[in-house]
mmCIF file with all atom_site columns, C-alpha atoms in Angstrom:
data_model
loop_
_atom_site.group_PDB
_atom_site.id
_atom_site.type_symbol
_atom_site.label_atom_id
_atom_site.label_alt_id
_atom_site.label_comp_id
_atom_site.label_asym_id
_atom_site.label_entity_id
_atom_site.label_seq_id
_atom_site.pdbx_PDB_ins_code
_atom_site.Cartn_x
_atom_site.Cartn_y
_atom_site.Cartn_z
_atom_site.occupancy
_atom_site.B_iso_or_equiv
_atom_site.pdbx_formal_charge
_atom_site.auth_seq_id
_atom_site.auth_comp_id
_atom_site.auth_asym_id
_atom_site.auth_atom_id
_atom_site.pdbx_PDB_model_num
ATOM 1   C CA . MET A 1 1   ? -35.388 37.924  -81.348 1.00 58.00 ? 1   MET A CA 1
ATOM 2   C CA . MET A 1 2   ? -33.672 35.962  -78.586 1.00 68.00 ? 2   MET A CA 1
ATOM 3   C CA . SER A 1 3   ? -30.145 34.697  -79.108 1.00 76.00 ? 3   SER A CA 1
ATOM 4   C CA . ASP A 1 4   ? -29.375 30.974  -79.088 1.00 77.00 ? 4   ASP A CA 1
ATOM 5   C CA . ARG A 1 5   ? -27.472 31.373  -75.847 1.00 78.00 ? 5   ARG A CA 1
ATOM 6   C CA . LYS A 1 6   ? -30.422 33.046  -74.086 1.00 78.00 ? 6   LYS A CA 1
ATOM 7   C CA . GLN A 1 7   ? -32.821 30.389  -75.405 1.00 78.00 ? 7   GLN A CA 1
ATOM 8   C CA . PHE A 1 8   ? -30.514 27.647  -74.154 1.00 73.00 ? 8   PHE A CA 1
ATOM 9   C CA . VAL A 1 9   ? -30.281 29.255  -70.697 1.00 73.00 ? 9   VAL A CA 1
ATOM 10  C CA . MET A 1 10  ? -34.067 29.696  -70.580 1.00 77.00 ? 10  MET A CA 1
ATOM 11  C CA . VAL A 1 11  ? -34.674 26.038  -71.501 1.00 74.00 ? 11  VAL A CA 1
ATOM 12  C CA . MET A 1 12  ? -32.131 24.892  -68.906 1.00 73.00 ? 12  MET A CA 1
ATOM 13  C CA . VAL A 1 13  ? -33.765 26.983  -66.169 1.00 74.00 ? 13  VAL A CA 1
ATOM 14  C CA . VAL A 1 14  ? -37.217 25.617  -66.997 1.00 75.00 ? 14  VAL A CA 1
ATOM 15  C CA . ALA A 1 15  ? -35.823 22.064  -67.079 1.00 72.00 ? 15  ALA A CA 1
ATOM 16  C CA . ALA A 1 16  ? -34.086 22.569  -63.720 1.00 70.00 ? 16  ALA A CA 1
ATOM 17  C CA . VAL A 1 17  ? -37.287 23.856  -62.130 1.00 71.00 ? 17  VAL A CA 1
ATOM 18  C CA . PHE A 1 18  ? -39.228 20.886  -63.517 1.00 67.00 ? 18  PHE A CA 1
ATOM 19  C CA . VAL A 1 19  ? -36.651 18.346  -62.315 1.00 64.00 ? 19  VAL A CA 1
ATOM 20  C CA . GLY A 1 20  ? -36.581 20.037  -58.913 1.00 62.00 ? 20  GLY A CA 1
ATOM 21  C CA . TRP A 1 21  ? -40.363 19.853  -58.692 1.00 59.00 ? 21  TRP A CA 1
ATOM 22  C CA . LEU A 1 22  ? -40.322 16.140  -59.583 1.00 55.00 ? 22  LEU A CA 1
ATOM 23  C CA . GLY A 1 23  ? -37.617 15.523  -57.006 1.00 54.00 ? 23  GLY A CA 1
ATOM 24  C CA . TRP A 1 24  ? -39.595 17.337  -54.330 1.00 55.00 ? 24  TRP A CA 1
ATOM 25  C CA . ARG A 1 25  ? -42.701 15.254  -55.085 1.00 57.00 ? 25  ARG A CA 1
ATOM 26  C CA . GLY A 1 26  ? -40.623 12.088  -54.796 1.00 67.00 ? 26  GLY A CA 1
ATOM 27  C CA . PHE A 1 27  ? -39.114 13.274  -51.529 1.00 82.00 ? 27  PHE A CA 1
ATOM 28  C CA . GLU A 1 28  ? -42.580 14.087  -50.184 1.00 88.00 ? 28  GLU A CA 1
ATOM 29  C CA . VAL A 1 29  ? -43.849 10.566  -50.935 1.00 92.00 ? 29  VAL A CA 1
ATOM 30  C CA . ILE A 1 30  ? -40.728 9.014   -49.412 1.00 91.00 ? 30  ILE A CA 1
ATOM 31  C CA . SER A 1 31  ? -41.039 11.069  -46.238 1.00 92.00 ? 31  SER A CA 1
ATOM 32  C CA . LEU A 1 32  ? -44.739 10.212  -45.859 1.00 95.00 ? 32  LEU A CA 1
ATOM 33  C CA . ASN A 1 33  ? -43.973 6.514   -46.284 1.00 95.00 ? 33  ASN A CA 1
ATOM 34  C CA . GLU A 1 34  ? -41.228 6.817   -43.665 1.00 95.00 ? 34  GLU A CA 1
ATOM 35  C CA . ARG A 1 35  ? -43.823 8.265   -41.271 1.00 95.00 ? 35  ARG A CA 1
ATOM 36  C CA . LEU A 1 36  ? -45.965 5.181   -41.876 1.00 96.00 ? 36  LEU A CA 1
ATOM 37  C CA . LYS A 1 37  ? -43.004 2.893   -41.144 1.00 96.00 ? 37  LYS A CA 1
ATOM 38  C CA . THR A 1 38  ? -42.413 4.558   -37.781 1.00 96.00 ? 38  THR A CA 1
ATOM 39  C CA . ASP A 1 39  ? -45.985 3.996   -36.584 1.00 96.00 ? 39  ASP A CA 1
ATOM 40  C CA . ASP A 1 40  ? -46.070 0.699   -34.667 1.00 96.00 ? 40  ASP A CA 1
ATOM 41  C CA . MET A 1 41  ? -49.671 -0.183  -35.514 1.00 96.00 ? 41  MET A CA 1
ATOM 42  C CA . VAL A 1 42  ? -49.313 0.474   -39.241 1.00 96.00 ? 42  VAL A CA 1
ATOM 43  C CA . ALA A 1 43  ? -45.813 -0.989  -39.568 1.00 96.00 ? 43  ALA A CA 1
ATOM 44  C CA . SER A 1 44  ? -46.668 -4.249  -37.813 1.00 96.00 ? 44  SER A CA 1
ATOM 45  C CA . TYR A 1 45  ? -49.629 -5.082  -40.059 1.00 95.00 ? 45  TYR A CA 1
ATOM 46  C CA . PRO A 1 46  ? -48.885 -7.735  -42.737 1.00 93.00 ? 46  PRO A CA 1
ATOM 47  C CA . TYR A 1 47  ? -50.016 -5.436  -45.567 1.00 92.00 ? 47  TYR A CA 1
ATOM 48  C CA . LYS A 1 48  ? -47.932 -2.280  -45.849 1.00 93.00 ? 48  LYS A CA 1
ATOM 49  C CA . HIS A 1 49  ? -50.131 0.747   -46.521 1.00 95.00 ? 49  HIS A CA 1
ATOM 50  C CA . ARG A 1 50  ? -48.185 3.377   -48.428 1.00 95.00 ? 50  ARG A CA 1
ATOM 51  C CA . VAL A 1 51  ? -48.475 6.690   -50.176 1.00 96.00 ? 51  VAL A CA 1
ATOM 52  C CA . LEU A 1 52  ? -48.393 6.191   -53.934 1.00 94.00 ? 52  LEU A CA 1
ATOM 53  C CA . ARG A 1 53  ? -48.299 9.846   -54.933 1.00 92.00 ? 53  ARG A CA 1
ATOM 54  C CA . VAL A 1 54  ? -49.318 13.315  -53.833 1.00 93.00 ? 54  VAL A CA 1
ATOM 55  C CA . GLU A 1 55  ? -51.615 15.533  -55.887 1.00 92.00 ? 55  GLU A CA 1
ATOM 56  C CA . GLY A 1 56  ? -51.797 19.002  -54.388 1.00 90.00 ? 56  GLY A CA 1
ATOM 57  C CA . ASP A 1 57  ? -52.914 18.560  -50.784 1.00 93.00 ? 57  ASP A CA 1
ATOM 58  C CA . THR A 1 58  ? -54.237 15.022  -51.405 1.00 95.00 ? 58  THR A CA 1
ATOM 59  C CA . ALA A 1 59  ? -52.213 11.910  -50.637 1.00 96.00 ? 59  ALA A CA 1
ATOM 60  C CA . ILE A 1 60  ? -53.196 8.921   -52.749 1.00 96.00 ? 60  ILE A CA 1
ATOM 61  C CA . MET A 1 61  ? -52.699 5.828   -50.608 1.00 96.00 ? 61  MET A CA 1
ATOM 62  C CA . SER A 1 62  ? -52.740 2.133   -51.374 1.00 94.00 ? 62  SER A CA 1
ATOM 63  C CA . SER A 1 63  ? -55.588 0.004   -50.080 1.00 92.00 ? 63  SER A CA 1
ATOM 64  C CA . LEU A 1 64  ? -56.628 -3.618  -50.260 1.00 88.00 ? 64  LEU A CA 1
ATOM 65  C CA . ARG A 1 65  ? -60.296 -2.687  -50.418 1.00 85.00 ? 65  ARG A CA 1
ATOM 66  C CA . SER A 1 66  ? -62.430 -0.876  -52.947 1.00 83.00 ? 66  SER A CA 1
ATOM 67  C CA . HIS A 1 67  ? -66.042 -0.859  -54.057 1.00 82.00 ? 67  HIS A CA 1
ATOM 68  C CA . THR A 1 68  ? -65.093 -3.624  -56.529 1.00 84.00 ? 68  THR A CA 1
ATOM 69  C CA . THR A 1 69  ? -62.828 -5.621  -54.179 1.00 82.00 ? 69  THR A CA 1
ATOM 70  C CA . PRO A 1 70  ? -64.558 -6.779  -51.013 1.00 80.00 ? 70  PRO A CA 1
ATOM 71  C CA . THR A 1 71  ? -62.889 -7.005  -47.615 1.00 81.00 ? 71  THR A CA 1
ATOM 72  C CA . HIS A 1 72  ? -63.185 -10.803 -47.770 1.00 82.00 ? 72  HIS A CA 1
ATOM 73  C CA . THR A 1 73  ? -60.928 -10.893 -50.839 1.00 82.00 ? 73  THR A CA 1
ATOM 74  C CA . ALA A 1 74  ? -58.414 -8.581  -49.172 1.00 83.00 ? 74  ALA A CA 1
ATOM 75  C CA . LEU A 1 75  ? -58.262 -10.586 -45.971 1.00 85.00 ? 75  LEU A CA 1
ATOM 76  C CA . SER A 1 76  ? -58.001 -13.891 -47.848 1.00 84.00 ? 76  SER A CA 1
ATOM 77  C CA . ALA A 1 77  ? -54.934 -12.517 -49.588 1.00 82.00 ? 77  ALA A CA 1
ATOM 78  C CA . VAL A 1 78  ? -53.352 -11.222 -46.358 1.00 84.00 ? 78  VAL A CA 1
ATOM 79  C CA . PHE A 1 79  ? -54.299 -14.255 -44.246 1.00 85.00 ? 79  PHE A CA 1
ATOM 80  C CA . PRO A 1 80  ? -54.524 -17.301 -46.553 1.00 82.00 ? 80  PRO A CA 1
ATOM 81  C CA . SER A 1 81  ? -55.223 -19.589 -43.591 1.00 82.00 ? 81  SER A CA 1
ATOM 82  C CA . MET A 1 82  ? -58.607 -17.862 -43.104 1.00 81.00 ? 82  MET A CA 1
ATOM 83  C CA . ARG A 1 83  ? -59.934 -18.704 -46.569 1.00 80.00 ? 83  ARG A CA 1
ATOM 84  C CA . ASN A 1 84  ? -61.934 -21.700 -45.330 1.00 80.00 ? 84  ASN A CA 1
ATOM 85  C CA . LEU A 1 85  ? -63.641 -19.892 -42.449 1.00 78.00 ? 85  LEU A CA 1
ATOM 86  C CA . GLY A 1 86  ? -67.275 -18.834 -42.728 1.00 75.00 ? 86  GLY A CA 1
ATOM 87  C CA . ASP A 1 87  ? -68.134 -15.143 -43.138 1.00 72.00 ? 87  ASP A CA 1
ATOM 88  C CA . SER A 1 88  ? -69.737 -15.046 -39.700 1.00 78.00 ? 88  SER A CA 1
ATOM 89  C CA . ASP A 1 89  ? -66.695 -16.522 -37.968 1.00 82.00 ? 89  ASP A CA 1
ATOM 90  C CA . ARG A 1 90  ? -65.294 -14.378 -35.153 1.00 88.00 ? 90  ARG A CA 1
ATOM 91  C CA . ASP A 1 91  ? -61.807 -14.424 -36.682 1.00 86.00 ? 91  ASP A CA 1
ATOM 92  C CA . TRP A 1 92  ? -63.176 -12.835 -39.877 1.00 87.00 ? 92  TRP A CA 1
ATOM 93  C CA . GLN A 1 93  ? -64.975 -10.172 -37.924 1.00 87.00 ? 93  GLN A CA 1
ATOM 94  C CA . ARG A 1 94  ? -61.877 -9.419  -35.853 1.00 90.00 ? 94  ARG A CA 1
ATOM 95  C CA . ALA A 1 95  ? -59.704 -9.298  -38.996 1.00 89.00 ? 95  ALA A CA 1
ATOM 96  C CA . GLU A 1 96  ? -62.162 -6.919  -40.704 1.00 89.00 ? 96  GLU A CA 1
ATOM 97  C CA . ARG A 1 97  ? -62.108 -4.569  -37.718 1.00 91.00 ? 97  ARG A CA 1
ATOM 98  C CA . GLU A 1 98  ? -58.320 -4.734  -37.535 1.00 93.00 ? 98  GLU A CA 1
ATOM 99  C CA . LEU A 1 99  ? -57.908 -3.936  -41.248 1.00 92.00 ? 99  LEU A CA 1
ATOM 100 C CA . ALA A 1 100 ? -60.292 -0.988  -40.918 1.00 92.00 ? 100 ALA A CA 1
ATOM 101 C CA . GLN A 1 101 ? -58.447 0.290   -37.828 1.00 95.00 ? 101 GLN A CA 1
ATOM 102 C CA . VAL A 1 102 ? -55.026 -0.019  -39.423 1.00 96.00 ? 102 VAL A CA 1
ATOM 103 C CA . GLN A 1 103 ? -56.160 1.683   -42.637 1.00 95.00 ? 103 GLN A CA 1
ATOM 104 C CA . ALA A 1 104 ? -57.759 4.503   -40.633 1.00 96.00 ? 104 ALA A CA 1
ATOM 105 C CA . ARG A 1 105 ? -54.586 4.865   -38.571 1.00 97.00 ? 105 ARG A CA 1
ATOM 106 C CA . ALA A 1 106 ? -52.440 4.982   -41.737 1.00 97.00 ? 106 ALA A CA 1
ATOM 107 C CA . GLY A 1 107 ? -54.661 7.754   -43.058 1.00 97.00 ? 107 GLY A CA 1
ATOM 108 C CA . ASP A 1 108 ? -54.376 9.674   -39.780 1.00 97.00 ? 108 ASP A CA 1
ATOM 109 C CA . VAL A 1 109 ? -50.577 9.380   -39.816 1.00 97.00 ? 109 VAL A CA 1
ATOM 110 C CA . VAL A 1 110 ? -50.405 10.849  -43.312 1.00 97.00 ? 110 VAL A CA 1
ATOM 111 C CA . LEU A 1 111 ? -52.972 13.550  -42.522 1.00 97.00 ? 111 LEU A CA 1
ATOM 112 C CA . GLY A 1 112 ? -50.710 14.588  -39.651 1.00 95.00 ? 112 GLY A CA 1
ATOM 113 C CA . ALA A 1 113 ? -48.069 15.713  -42.154 1.00 93.00 ? 113 ALA A CA 1
ATOM 114 C CA . SER A 1 114 ? -47.985 19.331  -43.177 1.00 90.00 ? 114 SER A CA 1
ATOM 115 C CA . GLY A 1 115 ? -49.436 20.059  -46.594 1.00 91.00 ? 115 GLY A CA 1
ATOM 116 C CA . ILE A 1 116 ? -51.754 17.016  -46.636 1.00 95.00 ? 116 ILE A CA 1
ATOM 117 C CA . SER A 1 117 ? -55.414 17.632  -45.913 1.00 96.00 ? 117 SER A CA 1
ATOM 118 C CA . ARG A 1 118 ? -57.091 14.765  -47.774 1.00 97.00 ? 118 ARG A CA 1
ATOM 119 C CA . ILE A 1 119 ? -56.575 11.072  -48.420 1.00 97.00 ? 119 ILE A CA 1
ATOM 120 C CA . ARG A 1 120 ? -57.797 9.221   -51.478 1.00 96.00 ? 120 ARG A CA 1
ATOM 121 C CA . TRP A 1 121 ? -57.577 5.453   -51.341 1.00 95.00 ? 121 TRP A CA 1
ATOM 122 C CA . GLU A 1 122 ? -56.631 3.508   -54.453 1.00 94.00 ? 122 GLU A CA 1
ATOM 123 C CA . LEU A 1 123 ? -56.799 -0.254  -54.863 1.00 91.00 ? 123 LEU A CA 1
ATOM 124 C CA . ASP A 1 124 ? -53.319 -1.767  -54.760 1.00 90.00 ? 124 ASP A CA 1
ATOM 125 C CA . GLU A 1 125 ? -53.648 -3.855  -57.901 1.00 88.00 ? 125 GLU A CA 1
ATOM 126 C CA . ASN A 1 126 ? -49.892 -4.382  -58.065 1.00 86.00 ? 126 ASN A CA 1
ATOM 127 C CA . TRP A 1 127 ? -49.886 -6.023  -54.622 1.00 85.00 ? 127 TRP A CA 1
ATOM 128 C CA . TYR A 1 128 ? -52.668 -8.395  -55.670 1.00 82.00 ? 128 TYR A CA 1
ATOM 129 C CA . HIS A 1 129 ? -50.763 -9.251  -58.840 1.00 77.00 ? 129 HIS A CA 1
ATOM 130 C CA . LEU A 1 130 ? -47.604 -9.983  -56.847 1.00 77.00 ? 130 LEU A CA 1
ATOM 131 C CA . GLN A 1 131 ? -49.539 -12.146 -54.378 1.00 75.00 ? 131 GLN A CA 1
ATOM 132 C CA . PHE A 1 132 ? -51.087 -14.086 -57.255 1.00 73.00 ? 132 PHE A CA 1
ATOM 133 C CA . MET A 1 133 ? -47.672 -14.632 -58.836 1.00 73.00 ? 133 MET A CA 1
ATOM 134 C CA . LYS A 1 134 ? -46.187 -15.662 -55.491 1.00 70.00 ? 134 LYS A CA 1
ATOM 135 C CA . SER A 1 135 ? -48.954 -18.201 -54.834 1.00 67.00 ? 135 SER A CA 1
ATOM 136 C CA . LYS A 1 136 ? -48.627 -19.529 -58.364 1.00 64.00 ? 136 LYS A CA 1
ATOM 137 C CA . TYR A 1 137 ? -44.858 -19.949 -57.893 1.00 63.00 ? 137 TYR A CA 1
ATOM 138 C CA . ASP A 1 138 ? -45.257 -21.502 -54.408 1.00 60.00 ? 138 ASP A CA 1
ATOM 139 C CA . THR A 1 139 ? -47.634 -24.158 -55.696 1.00 53.00 ? 139 THR A CA 1
ATOM 140 C CA . ARG A 1 140 ? -45.098 -25.288 -58.308 1.00 52.00 ? 140 ARG A CA 1
ATOM 141 C CA . LEU A 1 141 ? -42.395 -26.010 -55.747 1.00 48.00 ? 141 LEU A CA 1
#
């Protein structure tokens, strides 16, 4: 049977390894997001693409688009002044291409980091919520 002292040391070692692992994962996400901030194309876009977490060799990144959220909804949130334009308007088409290019570039920047070989995009529901709250607050002023 193991003594109390040995059990305590064992638990502390396991806890230290776990905390270190969590810290490393946090550092990895922070460093990937810093890479995104240093890229001129990605950093200058109104929506800030970011790494949410890393799972193995896959970076999960935020996106304004998903199969349930169309590009039109995303662009209306980023560029409220475009809401009244028709879908075939040149400005919409240009904005769609720009969003796709910036998102692709953000993915390439992250894929350029060591240890990352895949990107999985996840709808940034928090950003949409914050935009909704901001617009709700702005209309009350």
